[in-house]
Amino acid sequence: MDNKKLKDVIKSCIEKKNAPGLLRLAFHDSGTFCKKENNGGVSGSITNLSELARDENDGLKNSAELVMKLKEKLPDVSVPDLIAVAGAVAVEICGGPAIEVQLGRKECFKDAPESRLPDENDGPKELQHKFARMGFSAKDLVVLSGAHTLGDARDKAFTDDRLTFSNSYFKNLAKKDLPAHLGRFKSDEALTEDSSLQKYVDQYAADEELFFRDFKESYIKMTNLGFKS
Ligand code: HEM
């Protein structure tokens, strides 16, 4: 099946309210990759109940179940391909860039290595270390964090329009005091605590087109981490 057809089927099966969870799921399936050890990464193992039970994956069960429903409709598409494309569709239906990811990821349901994903209490150094382990630059770290334009920092939305993909996350980061109805984590604030990260925050806050272009590029890289065909 080609990418466009696959996207159309996924679009017909999901609702906008599913978008934040699906985008986060795509990160949690790929962000366990270690470049040096060449393990972890896209596999579909994030749908294992054992992986979903980890603290780092709290809140992702419904999104994983949605992907398994897609799998029933699309048995010939691998689970990691469904996750990668569903994350791209999530961005697109919320008004973000259209992203075409390559297909052909192999399924592997062995649990991914634990404790590799970033934590909400991570500071700039820890975040940079964890993203570098995946093979990512400071720019990839900042631009992918822009996914927090969608959804919630637990009980409060990150931005005023939690289902619109925009550069509002970066605009909000520039505000020292976030309005009380919005939320963010220490790891979000960390992007403004190191000049090598802050420079990208400033660029994306000023230029949404640039954010969309760079997000697209880094999302493709993200969904290729540990790609085995
Ligand atoms: C930079 C390091 C990151 C940290 C520490 C982090 C941490 C978190 C945490 C703690 C939540 C709240 C989850 C909950 O409801 O309990 C969250 C939500 C979310 N994250 Fe991240 N995240 C990071 C990067 C990313 C990336 C790279 C993506 C995707 C490209 C992403 C996508 C999302 C989305 C869309 C949500 C909202 C989910 C929802 O409302 O259901 N995050 N993140």
Short mmCIF file of C-alpha atoms and ligand atoms in Angstrom, two decimals:
data_model
loop_
_atom_site.label_atom_id
_atom_site.label_comp_id
_atom_site.label_asym_id
_atom_site.label_seq_id
_atom_site.Cartn_x
_atom_site.Cartn_y
_atom_site.Cartn_z
CA MET A 1 0.00 0.00 0.00
CA ASP A 2 1.36 3.45 -0.79
CA ASN A 3 1.83 6.14 1.81
CA LYS A 4 -1.13 8.25 0.67
CA LYS A 5 -3.60 5.36 0.73
CA LEU A 6 -2.35 4.30 4.13
CA LYS A 7 -2.74 7.83 5.47
CA ASP A 8 -6.29 8.00 4.10
CA VAL A 9 -7.28 4.76 5.85
CA ILE A 10 -5.74 5.96 9.13
CA LYS A 11 -7.50 9.35 8.78
CA SER A 12 -10.83 7.56 8.41
CA CYS A 13 -10.22 5.55 11.60
CA ILE A 14 -8.99 8.22 14.01
CA GLU A 15 -10.32 11.44 15.49
CA LYS A 16 -8.47 14.67 16.16
CA LYS A 17 -8.66 14.04 19.89
CA ASN A 18 -6.46 10.95 19.36
CA ALA A 19 -3.68 13.02 17.76
CA PRO A 20 -1.58 13.98 20.84
CA GLY A 21 -1.42 10.40 22.12
CA LEU A 22 -0.51 8.99 18.70
CA LEU A 23 2.29 11.50 18.22
CA ARG A 24 3.68 10.72 21.67
CA LEU A 25 3.45 6.99 20.91
CA ALA A 26 5.63 7.46 17.81
CA PHE A 27 8.31 9.04 20.01
CA HIS A 28 8.13 6.30 22.62
CA ASP A 29 8.47 3.57 19.98
CA SER A 30 11.58 5.19 18.51
CA GLY A 31 13.25 7.11 21.38
CA THR A 32 14.69 3.95 23.00
CA PHE A 33 17.31 3.77 20.23
CA CYS A 34 21.01 3.78 21.15
CA LYS A 35 23.22 4.59 18.19
CA LYS A 36 26.37 3.15 19.79
CA GLU A 37 24.82 -0.16 20.82
CA ASN A 38 22.59 -0.20 17.74
CA ASN A 39 19.57 -1.46 19.68
CA GLY A 40 16.15 -0.18 20.71
CA GLY A 41 14.21 2.04 18.29
CA VAL A 42 11.21 1.53 16.02
CA SER A 43 9.79 -1.97 16.40
CA GLY A 44 6.19 -1.83 17.62
CA SER A 45 7.21 -3.12 21.06
CA ILE A 46 5.61 -0.04 22.64
CA THR A 47 2.30 -1.91 22.16
CA ASN A 48 3.47 -4.67 24.58
CA LEU A 49 1.56 -4.53 27.87
CA SER A 50 4.89 -4.97 29.67
CA GLU A 51 6.32 -1.84 28.03
CA LEU A 52 3.12 0.15 28.50
CA ALA A 53 3.27 -0.63 32.23
CA ARG A 54 6.54 1.32 32.58
CA ASP A 55 6.25 4.71 34.31
CA GLU A 56 7.81 6.40 31.25
CA ASN A 57 4.91 5.14 29.10
CA ASP A 58 2.12 6.06 31.49
CA GLY A 59 -0.98 7.27 29.60
CA LEU A 60 -0.19 5.58 26.26
CA LYS A 61 -2.43 2.51 26.55
CA ASN A 62 -5.38 3.94 24.57
CA SER A 63 -3.12 5.08 21.75
CA ALA A 64 -1.48 1.64 21.58
CA GLU A 65 -4.92 0.00 21.46
CA LEU A 66 -5.92 2.31 18.63
CA VAL A 67 -2.86 1.21 16.67
CA MET A 68 -3.76 -2.45 17.26
CA LYS A 69 -7.26 -1.72 15.89
CA LEU A 70 -5.61 -0.21 12.81
CA LYS A 71 -3.55 -3.40 12.53
CA GLU A 72 -6.77 -5.47 12.37
CA LYS A 73 -7.86 -3.35 9.39
CA LEU A 74 -4.41 -3.29 7.83
CA PRO A 75 -2.83 -6.69 8.60
CA ASP A 76 -0.19 -6.31 5.88
CA VAL A 77 1.29 -3.12 7.36
CA SER A 78 3.77 -3.61 10.21
CA VAL A 79 2.93 -2.19 13.64
CA PRO A 80 5.97 0.16 13.66
CA ASP A 81 4.95 1.48 10.21
CA LEU A 82 1.42 2.08 11.52
CA ILE A 83 2.83 3.94 14.54
CA ALA A 84 5.15 6.09 12.39
CA VAL A 85 2.43 6.97 9.88
CA ALA A 86 -0.26 7.53 12.54
CA GLY A 87 2.07 10.05 14.25
CA ALA A 88 2.53 11.84 10.93
CA VAL A 89 -1.23 11.84 10.33
CA ALA A 90 -1.71 13.24 13.86
CA VAL A 91 0.50 16.22 13.00
CA GLU A 92 -1.23 16.75 9.66
CA ILE A 93 -4.85 16.64 10.88
CA CYS A 94 -3.96 19.21 13.54
CA GLY A 95 -2.73 21.64 10.89
CA GLY A 96 0.97 20.75 10.86
CA PRO A 97 3.13 19.79 7.88
CA ALA A 98 2.29 16.75 5.74
CA ILE A 99 5.04 14.21 6.42
CA GLU A 100 5.81 11.23 4.25
CA VAL A 101 7.69 8.52 6.11
CA GLN A 102 9.28 5.56 4.40
CA LEU A 103 7.55 2.19 4.93
CA GLY A 104 8.99 -1.26 5.62
CA ARG A 105 9.89 -1.30 9.34
CA LYS A 106 10.13 -4.82 10.69
CA GLU A 107 8.03 -5.78 13.72
CA CYS A 108 9.86 -7.03 16.79
CA PHE A 109 7.93 -7.46 20.01
CA LYS A 110 10.89 -7.94 22.33
CA ASP A 111 10.67 -5.24 25.03
CA ALA A 112 12.86 -2.22 24.26
CA PRO A 113 15.71 -1.31 26.66
CA GLU A 114 14.36 0.56 29.69
CA SER A 115 15.11 4.07 31.04
CA ARG A 116 16.38 5.55 27.79
CA LEU A 117 13.51 7.94 27.17
CA PRO A 118 13.85 11.48 28.50
CA ASP A 119 12.24 12.35 31.81
CA GLU A 120 10.14 15.39 32.67
CA ASN A 121 12.70 16.36 35.34
CA ASP A 122 15.68 16.25 32.98
CA GLY A 123 17.74 19.41 32.64
CA PRO A 124 19.48 20.60 29.44
CA LYS A 125 22.54 18.36 29.85
CA GLU A 126 20.53 15.17 30.46
CA LEU A 127 18.25 15.92 27.52
CA GLN A 128 21.18 16.55 25.21
CA HIS A 129 22.87 13.36 26.41
CA LYS A 130 19.74 11.25 25.80
CA PHE A 131 19.07 12.72 22.36
CA ALA A 132 22.74 12.38 21.39
CA ARG A 133 22.50 8.68 22.35
CA MET A 134 19.77 8.39 19.70
CA GLY A 135 22.09 10.15 17.22
CA PHE A 136 20.25 13.47 17.43
CA SER A 137 21.59 17.03 17.46
CA ALA A 138 20.59 19.92 19.74
CA LYS A 139 18.40 21.18 16.90
CA ASP A 140 16.58 17.83 16.63
CA LEU A 141 15.97 17.90 20.38
CA VAL A 142 14.45 21.37 20.31
CA VAL A 143 12.38 20.98 17.17
CA LEU A 144 10.93 17.60 18.21
CA SER A 145 10.03 19.04 21.61
CA GLY A 146 7.74 21.31 19.60
CA ALA A 147 5.40 18.28 19.55
CA HIS A 148 4.34 19.67 22.93
CA THR A 149 2.23 22.12 20.97
CA LEU A 150 -0.33 19.25 21.13
CA GLY A 151 -1.95 17.68 24.16
CA ASP A 152 -1.36 17.97 27.85
CA ALA A 153 1.37 18.25 30.41
CA ARG A 154 -0.71 15.87 32.50
CA ASP A 155 -3.64 17.94 33.90
CA LYS A 156 -3.02 21.17 31.98
CA ALA A 157 -2.61 21.77 28.24
CA PHE A 158 0.84 22.85 27.00
CA THR A 159 -0.74 25.54 24.80
CA ASP A 160 -4.03 27.41 24.41
CA ASP A 161 -5.10 25.23 21.51
CA ARG A 162 -4.12 21.67 22.41
CA LEU A 163 -5.31 20.23 19.08
CA THR A 164 -3.62 22.73 16.77
CA PHE A 165 -0.07 22.09 15.63
CA SER A 166 1.66 25.48 15.64
CA ASN A 167 4.74 27.22 17.04
CA SER A 168 2.80 28.39 20.12
CA TYR A 169 4.83 26.04 22.36
CA PHE A 170 7.98 28.02 21.51
CA LYS A 171 6.21 31.35 21.92
CA ASN A 172 5.08 30.25 25.38
CA LEU A 173 8.60 29.14 26.32
CA ALA A 174 9.70 32.73 25.86
CA LYS A 175 7.31 33.75 28.66
CA LYS A 176 8.94 33.47 32.06
CA ASP A 177 5.60 33.06 33.79
CA LEU A 178 3.27 30.72 32.02
CA PRO A 179 -0.46 31.57 32.46
CA ALA A 180 -1.86 29.46 35.32
CA HIS A 181 -4.19 27.44 33.08
CA LEU A 182 -1.28 26.07 31.02
CA GLY A 183 1.33 23.49 31.99
CA ARG A 184 4.91 22.60 31.22
CA PHE A 185 7.64 20.41 32.65
CA LYS A 186 11.14 21.11 33.92
CA SER A 187 12.34 19.44 30.69
CA ASP A 188 10.45 22.04 28.64
CA GLU A 189 12.00 24.90 30.59
CA ALA A 190 15.40 23.25 30.13
CA LEU A 191 15.30 24.32 26.47
CA THR A 192 15.67 27.93 27.62
CA GLU A 193 18.47 27.22 30.10
CA ASP A 194 21.27 26.57 27.63
CA SER A 195 22.19 29.01 24.89
CA SER A 196 22.85 26.20 22.37
CA LEU A 197 19.19 25.15 22.74
CA GLN A 198 17.65 28.59 23.35
CA LYS A 199 18.80 29.82 19.94
CA TYR A 200 16.50 27.29 18.24
CA VAL A 201 13.62 28.11 20.60
CA ASP A 202 13.95 31.76 19.51
CA GLN A 203 14.11 30.83 15.82
CA TYR A 204 11.01 28.63 15.97
CA ALA A 205 9.06 31.16 18.06
CA ALA A 206 9.77 33.75 15.35
CA ASP A 207 9.24 31.58 12.27
CA GLU A 208 6.53 28.91 12.13
CA GLU A 209 7.42 27.89 8.57
CA LEU A 210 10.95 27.09 9.67
CA PHE A 211 9.58 25.09 12.60
CA PHE A 212 7.35 23.04 10.26
CA ARG A 213 10.21 22.40 7.81
CA ASP A 214 12.66 21.32 10.49
CA PHE A 215 10.04 19.29 12.38
CA LYS A 216 9.26 17.32 9.26
CA GLU A 217 12.93 16.51 8.71
CA SER A 218 13.55 15.46 12.34
CA TYR A 219 10.30 13.47 12.54
CA ILE A 220 11.43 11.41 9.56
CA LYS A 221 14.78 10.81 11.29
CA MET A 222 12.97 9.92 14.52
CA THR A 223 10.78 7.30 12.89
CA ASN A 224 13.86 5.80 11.21
CA LEU A 225 15.80 5.24 14.48
CA GLY A 226 16.75 1.56 14.52
CA PHE A 227 14.88 0.95 11.23
CA LYS A 228 15.20 -2.72 10.31
CA SER A 229 13.56 -3.92 7.12
C1 HEM B 1 12.35 16.30 25.15
C2 HEM B 1 12.03 15.36 26.00
C3 HEM B 1 10.60 14.98 26.33
C4 HEM B 1 10.11 14.77 27.57
C5 HEM B 1 10.87 14.81 28.87
C6 HEM B 1 8.69 14.50 27.42
C7 HEM B 1 7.83 14.21 28.46
C8 HEM B 1 6.46 14.19 28.36
C9 HEM B 1 5.54 13.99 29.46
C10 HEM B 1 5.95 13.70 30.91
C11 HEM B 1 4.28 14.10 28.96
C12 HEM B 1 2.96 13.98 29.74
C13 HEM B 1 2.48 12.56 29.63
C14 HEM B 1 1.31 12.25 30.53
O1 HEM B 1 0.18 12.56 30.17
O2 HEM B 1 1.54 11.68 31.59
C15 HEM B 1 4.39 14.37 27.55
C16 HEM B 1 3.34 14.56 26.70
C17 HEM B 1 3.47 14.59 25.33
N1 HEM B 1 4.65 14.40 24.60
FE1 HEM B 1 6.48 14.51 25.35
N2 HEM B 1 8.36 14.55 26.10
C18 HEM B 1 9.51 14.83 25.38
C19 HEM B 1 9.61 14.88 23.99
C20 HEM B 1 8.60 14.58 23.13
C21 HEM B 1 8.76 14.32 21.71
C22 HEM B 1 10.09 14.28 20.99
C23 HEM B 1 7.51 14.09 21.22
C24 HEM B 1 7.10 13.74 19.82
C25 HEM B 1 7.79 14.03 18.74
C26 HEM B 1 6.57 14.25 22.33
C27 HEM B 1 5.21 14.21 22.22
C28 HEM B 1 4.34 14.44 23.28
C29 HEM B 1 2.91 14.71 23.12
C30 HEM B 1 2.18 14.89 21.80
C31 HEM B 1 2.37 14.79 24.41
C32 HEM B 1 0.90 15.02 24.79
C33 HEM B 1 0.25 13.67 24.97
C34 HEM B 1 -1.21 13.72 25.34
O3 HEM B 1 -1.77 14.76 25.65
O4 HEM B 1 -1.81 12.63 25.32
N3 HEM B 1 7.28 14.51 23.47
N4 HEM B 1 5.74 14.40 27.20
#
